[in-house]
């Protein structure tokens, strides 16, 4: 049997026209990337959610480019068939010039595309990245890198004003050349409206079922971060429970000299 072809930004973009749904997950290390790839996940995001679920920060704003590079390299060593997308961390894309320079750090570590948060405001950075030959995934709606200004993780797209801004953001980043668009915490019916207006696939997180795909933080999906899980994420495993049980059994065996 022919091996399945490597997934590219163009194949993800084309999924919408082919009527294929996109099931994306995050990975921050080599074994998780291999396991997700073996499960057939087409898009692996080395998200800056790394900050919370791996590095123990309160939010994503403390994640550095060096930390992102370190984890992108680990994921890339798995040589997945899946497309590897890496988040440009907070304050690494404030100008078009530093967006390109910092994205190169991630692509040199093995990222095949980068993601950045924002709409109209980041169009110059997206255009510069595209001109430098770097594939870009967009991210609008709730922007975790702005959680402090926003005062929490709040659903977007309920008021007429927010709807107008969100649609303008989605259309602007599409026009600037992103190959797919994450919609985070967007009111589900409005996420559906955005999905039908744009030609690129939308990938929702906490934005309902009308998006072209869904993305989750893998720790939420497998129950590996039991101290916090967003309401929209349903855990399909209890990795934290399995680790605790195995460690407890080991402690007992050692104490009993068994
Ligand atoms: O950092 C992240 O993991 C994300 C999400 C879209 C899952 O940006």
XYZ file of N, CA and C and ligand atoms in Angstrom:
782
model
N 0.837 -1.199 0.000
C 0.000 0.000 0.000
C 0.884 1.267 0.000
N 0.491 2.248 -0.821
C 1.215 3.526 -0.876
C 1.165 4.212 0.493
N 2.305 4.778 0.992
C 2.189 5.541 2.249
C 1.356 6.815 2.006
N 0.580 7.224 3.015
C -0.257 8.425 2.824
C 0.650 9.634 2.638
N 0.269 10.550 1.752
C 1.139 11.699 1.498
C 1.210 12.657 2.683
N 2.328 13.343 2.776
C 2.551 14.359 3.810
C 1.469 15.446 3.706
N 0.975 15.884 4.847
C -0.064 16.922 4.836
C 0.592 18.314 4.791
N 0.074 19.141 3.923
C 0.645 20.474 3.695
C -0.419 21.538 4.007
N 0.007 22.799 4.119
C -0.989 23.866 4.302
C -2.032 23.852 3.180
N -1.587 23.564 1.946
C -2.550 23.533 0.831
C -3.552 22.396 0.991
N -3.088 21.230 1.490
C -4.070 20.145 1.648
C -5.065 20.468 2.754
N -4.617 21.179 3.798
C -5.570 21.593 4.851
C -6.559 22.614 4.272
N -6.056 23.578 3.505
C -6.938 24.569 2.882
C -7.986 23.884 1.987
N -7.531 22.863 1.237
C -8.413 22.176 0.287
C -9.444 21.271 0.950
N -9.254 20.992 2.243
C -10.190 20.088 2.938
C -11.616 20.627 2.890
N -11.748 21.953 2.931
C -13.097 22.546 2.949
C -13.831 22.207 1.643
N -13.152 22.430 0.509
C -13.790 22.150 -0.790
C -14.074 20.657 -0.941
N -13.227 19.823 -0.328
C -13.438 18.364 -0.425
C -14.497 17.878 0.570
N -14.988 18.786 1.408
C -16.012 18.422 2.400
C -15.444 17.561 3.526
N -14.111 17.675 3.755
C -13.500 16.873 4.832
C -13.383 17.712 6.102
N -13.674 17.106 7.228
C -13.555 17.806 8.508
C -12.107 17.667 9.003
N -11.656 18.645 9.770
C -10.260 18.641 10.251
C -10.261 18.469 11.773
N -9.621 17.409 12.243
C -9.540 17.161 13.694
C -8.104 17.454 14.134
N -7.897 18.617 14.719
C -6.541 19.040 15.076
C -6.325 18.936 16.588
N -5.086 18.644 16.973
C -4.752 18.544 18.404
C -3.394 19.194 18.652
N -3.115 19.478 19.911
C -1.813 20.059 20.256
C -0.840 18.959 20.673
N 0.448 19.214 20.448
C 1.515 18.360 21.012
C 2.690 19.268 21.330
N 3.435 18.868 22.347
C 4.575 19.679 22.770
C 5.828 18.816 22.877
N 5.686 17.516 22.573
C 6.821 16.606 22.733
C 6.778 15.496 21.681
N 7.896 14.772 21.590
C 8.063 13.724 20.579
C 7.054 12.578 20.708
N 6.878 11.952 21.895
C 5.958 10.812 21.942
C 4.512 11.198 21.623
N 4.069 12.340 22.120
C 2.677 12.747 21.829
C 2.506 12.997 20.333
N 3.488 13.636 19.717
C 3.382 13.893 18.267
C 3.304 12.567 17.513
N 4.117 11.591 17.915
C 4.074 10.284 17.234
C 2.729 9.607 17.413
N 2.219 9.656 18.646
C 0.934 8.999 18.931
C -0.211 9.669 18.160
N -0.219 10.990 18.129
C -1.287 11.690 17.395
C -1.198 11.368 15.910
N 0.031 11.298 15.417
C 0.216 10.991 13.995
C -0.265 9.575 13.689
N 0.062 8.648 14.584
C -0.395 7.259 14.385
C -1.923 7.169 14.419
N -2.541 8.099 15.156
C -4.016 8.102 15.239
C -4.649 8.780 14.023
N -3.827 9.370 13.152
C -4.369 9.973 11.935
C -4.764 11.439 12.070
N -4.257 12.107 13.106
C -4.543 13.543 13.263
C -3.817 14.307 12.142
N -4.523 15.129 11.365
C -3.864 15.765 10.216
C -3.078 17.039 10.536
N -3.396 17.667 11.674
C -2.721 18.937 11.991
C -2.339 18.924 13.463
N -1.039 19.051 13.717
C -0.543 19.103 15.103
C -0.101 20.535 15.374
N -0.680 21.112 16.405
C -0.305 22.479 16.785
C 0.598 22.430 18.009
N 1.804 23.008 17.872
C 2.631 23.238 19.054
C 2.147 24.594 19.565
N 1.125 24.524 20.399
C 0.438 25.744 20.841
C 1.182 26.379 22.004
N 0.943 27.673 22.191
C 1.552 28.290 23.369
C 0.759 27.954 24.638
N -0.311 27.141 24.482
C -0.969 26.529 25.645
C 0.052 25.674 26.397
N 1.163 25.367 25.733
C 2.355 24.801 26.368
C 2.604 25.443 27.739
N 2.438 26.778 27.774
C 2.716 27.525 29.001
C 1.933 27.003 30.185
N 0.633 26.718 29.967
C -0.199 26.260 31.081
C -0.048 24.769 31.336
N -0.204 23.951 30.282
C -0.342 22.504 30.525
C 0.994 21.776 30.666
N 2.095 22.439 30.320
C 3.411 21.773 30.453
C 4.343 22.563 31.367
N 4.352 23.894 31.227
C 5.366 24.673 31.931
C 4.889 25.261 33.261
N 3.564 25.165 33.522
C 3.059 25.623 34.825
C 2.886 27.122 34.953
N 2.806 27.844 33.847
C 2.511 29.280 33.904
C 0.994 29.476 34.043
N 0.579 30.655 34.534
C -0.874 30.883 34.679
C -1.590 31.102 33.352
N -0.891 31.596 32.336
C -1.507 31.819 31.017
C -0.402 31.779 29.974
N -0.749 32.150 28.729
C 0.246 31.974 27.658
C 1.228 33.146 27.531
N 0.993 34.200 28.307
C 1.777 35.420 28.052
C 3.241 35.314 28.480
N 3.583 34.304 29.282
C 4.989 34.193 29.712
C 5.823 33.268 28.832
N 5.152 32.619 27.866
C 5.877 31.658 27.016
C 6.844 32.424 26.110
N 8.091 31.949 26.065
C 9.095 32.648 25.253
C 9.289 31.938 23.912
N 9.920 32.638 23.004
C 10.222 32.048 21.699
C 11.188 30.871 21.870
N 12.121 30.994 22.803
C 13.094 29.901 23.034
C 12.364 28.643 23.513
N 11.360 28.825 24.378
C 10.576 27.662 24.839
C 9.807 27.047 23.675
N 9.215 27.903 22.855
C 8.486 27.384 21.685
C 9.437 26.606 20.781
N 10.600 27.160 20.535
C 11.560 26.500 19.635
C 11.936 25.111 20.166
N 12.196 25.048 21.471
C 12.587 23.790 22.116
C 11.520 22.703 21.885
N 10.244 23.078 22.064
C 9.165 22.086 21.940
C 8.814 21.801 20.481
N 8.953 22.793 19.618
C 8.724 22.551 18.178
C 9.745 21.518 17.689
N 10.986 21.671 18.116
C 12.035 20.736 17.670
C 11.714 19.321 18.125
N 11.211 19.175 19.354
C 10.861 17.833 19.864
C 9.754 17.214 19.023
N 8.729 18.002 18.717
C 7.600 17.506 17.902
C 8.096 17.158 16.496
N 8.932 18.009 15.939
C 9.405 17.776 14.557
C 10.231 16.503 14.455
N 10.917 16.122 15.546
C 11.717 14.886 15.519
C 10.847 13.651 15.293
N 9.548 13.775 15.535
C 8.640 12.643 15.279
C 8.383 12.482 13.774
N 8.809 13.465 12.985
C 8.597 13.455 11.528
C 7.174 13.035 11.164
N 6.194 13.740 11.724
C 4.815 13.306 11.467
C 4.382 13.574 10.031
N 3.412 12.768 9.602
C 2.732 13.022 8.334
C 1.869 14.285 8.490
N 1.398 14.495 9.708
C 0.568 15.668 10.020
C 1.345 16.952 9.770
N 0.604 17.988 9.461
C 1.204 19.316 9.339
C 1.552 19.821 10.743
N 2.793 20.316 10.910
C 3.201 20.858 12.216
C 3.114 22.389 12.168
N 2.206 22.921 12.972
C 2.014 24.375 13.054
C 2.489 24.824 14.437
N 3.201 25.948 14.501
C 3.684 26.439 15.800
C 3.158 27.834 16.075
N 2.811 28.074 17.316
C 2.355 29.413 17.710
C 3.531 30.385 17.795
N 3.347 31.542 17.230
C 4.258 32.653 17.519
C 3.838 33.152 18.904
N 4.761 33.125 19.856
C 4.376 33.462 21.231
C 4.202 34.981 21.385
N 3.691 35.331 22.550
C 3.343 36.727 22.878
C 4.520 37.666 22.608
N 4.221 38.806 22.028
C 5.230 39.840 21.755
C 6.298 39.409 20.762
N 6.020 38.412 19.919
C 7.046 38.022 18.934
C 6.643 38.420 17.522
N 5.500 39.123 17.398
C 5.086 39.555 16.054
C 4.506 40.968 16.099
N 5.255 41.846 16.784
C 4.747 43.219 16.937
C 4.995 44.071 15.704
N 5.963 43.657 14.884
C 6.172 44.321 13.590
C 6.284 43.215 12.547
N 6.103 43.619 11.275
C 6.216 42.636 10.197
C 7.623 42.025 10.210
N 8.610 42.886 10.479
C 9.999 42.424 10.454
C 10.282 41.382 11.538
N 9.837 41.665 12.784
C 10.153 40.661 13.814
C 9.256 39.436 13.710
N 8.071 39.586 13.106
C 7.248 38.388 12.863
C 8.006 37.419 11.952
N 8.602 37.954 10.892
C 9.314 37.091 9.936
C 10.563 36.493 10.604
N 11.329 37.323 11.304
C 12.558 36.820 11.937
C 12.212 35.721 12.960
N 11.184 35.951 13.775
C 10.830 34.978 14.814
C 10.178 33.727 14.222
N 9.413 33.902 13.151
C 8.821 32.724 12.495
C 9.934 31.847 11.923
N 11.005 32.481 11.430
C 12.122 31.687 10.914
C 12.763 30.828 12.009
N 12.785 31.346 13.226
C 13.325 30.546 14.349
C 12.493 29.261 14.495
N 11.175 29.403 14.360
C 10.293 28.231 14.520
C 10.366 27.310 13.307
N 10.468 27.871 12.107
C 10.536 26.988 10.924
C 11.886 26.263 10.901
N 12.943 26.943 11.372
C 14.242 26.251 11.420
C 14.210 25.102 12.429
N 13.356 25.233 13.446
C 13.225 24.146 14.435
C 12.320 23.028 13.905
N 11.639 23.259 12.780
C 10.823 22.191 12.189
C 9.357 22.517 11.985
N 8.935 23.730 12.353
C 7.520 24.091 12.099
C 7.314 24.250 10.592
N 6.154 23.792 10.134
C 5.843 23.901 8.706
C 4.877 25.063 8.436
N 4.392 25.670 9.492
C 3.533 26.850 9.398
C 3.528 27.484 10.778
N 3.140 28.757 10.839
C 3.009 29.401 12.148
C 1.582 29.896 12.318
N 1.202 30.093 13.583
C -0.116 30.663 13.881
C 0.104 31.929 14.682
N -0.685 32.947 14.399
C -0.648 34.146 15.242
C -2.068 34.610 15.521
N -2.206 35.311 16.636
C -3.540 35.728 17.089
C -3.857 37.139 16.612
N -5.104 37.322 16.137
C -5.546 38.666 15.787
C -6.155 38.717 14.403
N -6.818 39.859 14.134
C -7.492 40.029 12.844
C -6.873 41.156 12.051
N -7.685 42.192 11.803
C -7.237 43.338 11.000
C -5.867 43.839 11.485
N -5.669 43.859 12.805
C -4.449 44.418 13.383
C -3.181 43.681 12.967
N -3.281 42.407 12.606
C -2.056 41.646 12.273
C -1.929 41.367 10.767
N -2.748 42.042 9.970
C -2.669 41.834 8.511
C -1.261 42.137 7.955
N -0.599 43.244 8.358
C 0.739 43.491 7.809
C 1.716 42.354 8.141
N 1.595 41.794 9.346
C 2.501 40.712 9.751
C 2.205 39.456 8.929
N 0.910 39.150 8.712
C 0.557 37.958 7.914
C 1.084 38.134 6.480
N 0.895 39.322 5.928
C 1.351 39.545 4.542
C 2.872 39.390 4.454
N 3.579 39.911 5.439
C 5.048 39.805 5.411
C 5.482 38.347 5.527
N 4.794 37.594 6.364
C 5.123 36.166 6.507
C 4.868 35.438 5.189
N 3.757 35.726 4.562
C 3.431 35.065 3.284
C 4.473 35.437 2.222
N 4.871 36.724 2.216
C 5.892 37.137 1.234
C 7.217 36.435 1.492
N 7.479 36.094 2.751
C 8.720 35.374 3.083
C 8.553 33.869 2.847
N 7.413 33.462 2.334
C 7.201 32.039 1.999
C 6.784 31.186 3.187
N 6.312 31.840 4.256
C 5.917 31.092 5.462
C 4.391 30.950 5.498
N 3.926 29.713 5.644
C 2.478 29.458 5.717
C 1.963 29.921 7.084
N 0.756 30.498 7.075
C 0.218 31.093 8.317
C -1.199 30.599 8.579
N -1.445 30.246 9.822
C -2.806 29.923 10.264
C -3.273 31.107 11.128
N -4.509 31.558 10.920
C -5.028 32.679 11.693
C -5.717 32.211 12.977
N -6.041 33.162 13.826
C -6.693 32.845 15.116
C -7.468 34.090 15.546
N -8.794 34.015 15.463
C -9.624 35.148 15.903
C -10.655 34.670 16.928
N -11.358 35.650 17.501
C -12.296 35.325 18.581
C -11.634 35.677 19.898
N -11.751 34.786 20.883
C -11.045 35.010 22.142
C -9.549 34.787 21.872
N -8.739 35.756 22.266
C -7.293 35.661 21.999
C -6.570 35.456 23.326
N -6.127 34.226 23.617
C -5.535 33.956 24.933
C -4.353 34.869 25.290
N -3.616 35.348 24.280
C -2.478 36.225 24.605
C -2.959 37.590 25.125
N -4.287 37.853 25.000
C -4.845 39.127 25.475
C -5.782 38.912 26.670
N -5.629 37.752 27.321
C -6.569 37.400 28.396
C -6.571 38.432 29.522
N -5.401 39.041 29.767
C -5.337 39.992 30.887
C -6.159 41.242 30.558
N -5.967 41.811 29.354
C -6.762 43.000 28.963
C -8.246 42.660 28.933
N -8.558 41.421 28.512
C -9.957 41.010 28.341
C -10.644 40.652 29.664
N -9.838 40.439 30.714
C -10.375 40.086 32.026
C -10.953 38.681 32.079
N -10.434 37.766 31.279
C -10.863 36.357 31.353
C -11.127 35.779 29.983
N -11.499 34.495 29.978
C -11.758 33.772 28.723
C -13.253 33.902 28.417
N -13.615 34.923 27.646
C -15.040 35.241 27.430
C -15.449 34.955 25.990
N -16.687 34.466 25.839
C -17.231 34.178 24.500
C -17.341 35.482 23.707
N -16.953 35.413 22.427
C -17.009 36.576 21.535
C -18.112 36.375 20.493
N -18.679 37.480 20.025
C -19.631 37.404 18.924
C -21.073 37.367 19.380
N -21.326 37.891 20.579
C -22.724 37.931 21.036
C -23.357 39.265 20.659
N -22.609 40.358 20.784
C -23.192 41.670 20.460
C -22.989 41.976 18.982
N -23.819 42.902 18.457
C -23.719 43.299 17.041
C -22.333 43.870 16.759
N -21.824 44.643 17.707
C -20.511 45.287 17.531
C -19.403 44.226 17.411
N -19.471 43.232 18.318
C -18.450 42.155 18.270
C -18.571 41.342 16.990
N -19.814 41.117 16.548
C -20.010 40.340 15.317
C -19.369 41.054 14.138
N -19.610 42.366 14.077
C -19.060 43.147 12.960
C -17.531 43.073 12.964
N -16.952 43.238 14.161
C -15.487 43.205 14.270
C -14.928 41.825 13.904
N -15.604 40.781 14.413
C -15.124 39.405 14.159
C -15.175 39.052 12.678
N -16.283 39.440 12.018
C -16.392 39.130 10.588
C -15.308 39.889 9.824
N -15.108 41.163 10.194
C -14.065 41.958 9.518
C -12.695 41.298 9.739
N -12.447 40.811 10.946
C -11.164 40.165 11.255
C -10.981 38.897 10.421
N -12.033 38.084 10.364
C -11.940 36.815 9.631
C -11.677 37.073 8.145
N -12.424 38.020 7.582
C -12.262 38.297 6.141
C -10.882 38.913 5.874
N -10.398 39.734 6.801
C -9.097 40.391 6.600
C -7.953 39.379 6.620
N -8.001 38.435 7.546
C -6.878 37.479 7.598
C -6.960 36.485 6.439
N -8.199 36.187 6.003
C -8.328 35.331 4.814
C -7.691 36.026 3.610
N -8.056 37.273 3.442
C -7.534 38.071 2.323
C -5.992 38.184 2.406
N -5.467 38.267 3.633
C -4.009 38.385 3.805
C -3.283 37.079 3.499
N -4.018 35.960 3.451
C -3.381 34.727 2.972
C -3.254 33.578 3.959
N -4.054 33.563 5.057
C -3.949 32.406 5.954
C -4.583 31.180 5.277
N -4.072 29.992 5.599
C -4.610 28.783 4.942
C -5.746 28.155 5.745
N -5.901 28.562 7.007
C -6.996 28.070 7.863
C -7.127 29.064 9.009
N -8.259 29.000 9.683
C -8.534 30.010 10.706
C -9.111 29.367 11.971
N -8.401 29.538 13.086
C -8.935 29.078 14.373
C -9.971 30.094 14.868
N -11.129 29.584 15.272
C -12.159 30.431 15.896
C -12.262 29.995 17.343
N -11.770 30.827 18.254
C -11.782 30.423 19.665
C -12.905 31.128 20.414
N -13.706 30.334 21.121
C -14.814 30.846 21.943
C -15.659 31.857 21.181
N -16.053 31.486 19.976
C -16.955 32.342 19.196
C -18.361 31.767 19.360
N -19.321 32.624 19.563
C -20.728 32.195 19.729
C -21.053 31.245 18.564
N -21.543 30.027 18.861
C -21.621 28.972 17.847
C -22.368 29.327 16.556
N -23.519 30.009 16.651
C -24.250 30.337 15.417
C -23.440 31.307 14.573
N -22.773 32.234 15.261
C -21.976 33.208 14.502
C -20.723 32.554 13.925
N -20.174 31.578 14.643
C -19.033 30.811 14.086
C -19.475 30.141 12.784
N -20.736 29.685 12.755
C -21.296 29.088 11.538
C -21.392 30.112 10.409
N -21.771 31.350 10.774
C -21.860 32.407 9.739
C -20.488 32.718 9.157
N -19.487 32.794 10.038
C -18.121 33.060 9.543
C -17.701 31.907 8.631
N -17.991 30.687 9.077
C -17.607 29.493 8.318
C -18.214 29.517 6.919
N -19.453 29.980 6.812
C -20.019 29.995 5.450
C -19.536 31.178 4.618
N -19.041 32.248 5.265
C -18.548 33.403 4.481
C -17.135 33.183 3.935
N -16.251 32.507 4.717
C -14.849 32.393 4.275
C -14.654 31.118 3.455
N -13.652 31.159 2.561
C -13.393 29.979 1.721
C -12.384 29.038 2.370
N -11.614 29.569 3.320
C -10.646 28.732 4.038
C -11.370 27.968 5.156
N -10.815 26.828 5.592
C -11.478 26.107 6.690
C -11.372 26.853 8.014
N -12.469 26.827 8.762
C -12.424 27.332 10.132
C -12.239 26.126 11.059
N -11.430 26.320 12.087
C -11.167 25.241 13.046
C -11.551 25.784 14.417
N -12.620 25.246 14.965
C -13.182 25.829 16.179
C -12.608 25.236 17.450
N -12.596 26.070 18.481
C -12.323 25.576 19.839
C -13.323 26.295 20.744
N -14.241 25.531 21.293
C -15.303 26.131 22.104
C -16.210 27.016 21.272
N -16.358 26.725 19.979
C -17.151 27.572 19.081
C -18.259 26.787 18.384
N -18.622 25.657 18.933
C -19.768 24.915 18.394
C -19.434 24.044 17.207
N -20.530 23.448 16.658
C -20.339 22.376 15.678
C -20.328 22.835 14.228
N -20.536 24.130 13.978
C -20.662 24.552 12.575
C -19.324 24.872 11.910
N -18.223 24.732 12.643
C -16.909 25.019 12.046
C -16.518 23.851 11.133
N -15.503 24.095 10.274
C -15.058 23.028 9.355
C -14.206 21.986 10.068
N -13.689 22.330 11.216
C -12.886 21.380 11.985
C -12.916 21.785 13.444
N -12.244 21.008 14.255
C -12.186 21.294 15.696
C -10.742 21.111 16.148
N -10.347 21.914 17.130
C -9.019 21.716 17.730
C -9.178 21.683 19.241
N -8.401 20.831 19.886
C -8.402 20.772 21.350
C -6.967 20.709 21.845
N -6.780 21.160 23.059
C -5.522 20.928 23.761
C -5.541 19.449 24.162
N -4.533 18.705 23.746
C -4.536 17.245 23.961
C -4.681 16.892 25.447
N -4.056 17.695 26.315
C -4.181 17.422 27.762
C -5.645 17.438 28.212
N -6.466 18.287 27.584
C -7.898 18.333 27.933
C -8.598 17.090 27.400
N -8.231 16.659 26.201
C -8.876 15.490 25.582
C -8.571 14.201 26.352
N -7.339 14.099 26.868
C -6.954 12.823 27.499
C -6.928 12.907 29.030
N -7.395 14.025 29.582
C -7.457 14.144 31.047
C -6.081 14.148 31.684
N -5.147 14.873 31.066
C -3.777 14.890 31.598
C -3.498 16.137 32.428
N -4.455 17.054 32.493
C -4.280 18.271 33.306
C -5.542 18.429 34.147
N -5.620 17.654 35.269
C -6.899 17.541 35.984
C -7.289 18.777 36.785
N -6.383 19.733 36.913
C -6.682 20.889 37.774
C -7.537 21.932 37.076
N -7.558 21.887 35.763
C -8.451 22.782 35.016
C -8.745 22.168 33.654
N -10.030 22.164 33.292
C -10.400 21.765 31.932
C -11.562 22.645 31.490
N -11.443 23.277 30.299
C -12.554 24.134 29.867
C -13.838 23.334 29.707
N -14.983 23.999 29.908
C -16.289 23.315 29.903
C -16.560 22.598 28.586
N -16.099 23.173 27.463
C -16.419 22.585 26.157
C -15.599 21.332 25.850
N -14.542 21.068 26.631
C -13.669 19.924 26.313
C -14.118 18.692 27.109
N -14.424 17.616 26.375
C -14.833 16.374 27.031
C -13.615 15.443 27.075
N -13.222 15.032 28.286
C -12.055 14.147 28.406
C -12.437 12.725 27.995
N -11.668 12.128 27.111
C -11.964 10.768 26.636
C -11.040 9.740 27.282
N -10.198 10.187 28.199
C -9.305 9.280 28.927
C -8.980 9.941 30.259
N -8.324 9.196 31.134
C -7.958 9.741 32.445
C -6.467 9.484 32.675
N -5.666 10.179 31.879
C -4.217 9.997 31.963
C -3.701 10.394 33.347
N -4.253 11.458 33.911
C -3.803 11.891 35.243
C -4.086 10.795 36.262
N -5.271 10.190 36.179
C -5.635 9.108 37.104
C -4.715 7.916 36.918
N -4.375 7.589 35.661
C -3.496 6.441 35.391
C -2.096 6.695 35.953
N -1.610 7.921 35.828
C -0.267 8.240 36.359
C -0.279 8.137 37.883
N -1.313 8.740 38.498
C -1.399 8.687 39.970
C -1.464 7.243 40.456
N -2.305 6.416 39.786
C -2.482 5.022 40.227
C -1.175 4.240 40.076
N -0.492 4.408 38.936
C 0.759 3.683 38.704
C 1.813 4.123 39.720
N 1.891 5.433 39.981
C 2.906 5.945 40.910
C 2.597 5.470 42.334
N 1.314 5.452 42.712
C 0.926 5.011 44.059
C 1.310 3.538 44.242
N 1.017 2.732 43.199
C 1.335 1.295 43.272
C 2.844 1.091 43.399
N 3.603 1.867 42.626
C 5.065 1.759 42.658
C 5.599 2.124 44.045
N 5.065 3.228 44.619
C 5.511 3.656 45.957
C 5.275 2.521 46.962
N 4.064 1.901 46.869
C 3.738 0.810 47.803
C 4.685 -0.354 47.616
N 4.928 -0.744 46.358
C 5.802 -1.887 46.082
C 7.213 -1.653 46.626
N 7.695 -0.412 46.484
C 9.048 -0.117 46.965
C 9.056 -0.151 48.494
N 8.013 0.460 49.104
C 7.970 0.496 50.576
C 7.850 -0.917 51.161
N 7.101 -1.793 50.470
C 6.913 -3.183 50.948
C 8.049 -4.104 50.537
N 9.036 -3.529 49.845
C 10.168 -4.311 49.297
C 9.662 -5.444 48.395
N 8.530 -5.210 47.744
C 7.982 -6.296 46.905
C 8.457 -6.126 45.481
O -2.207 27.414 22.183
C -3.084 26.640 21.789
O -3.069 25.460 22.123
C -4.110 27.186 20.899
C -5.431 26.517 20.709
C -6.124 26.911 19.475
C -5.666 25.151 21.070
O -3.902 28.211 20.338
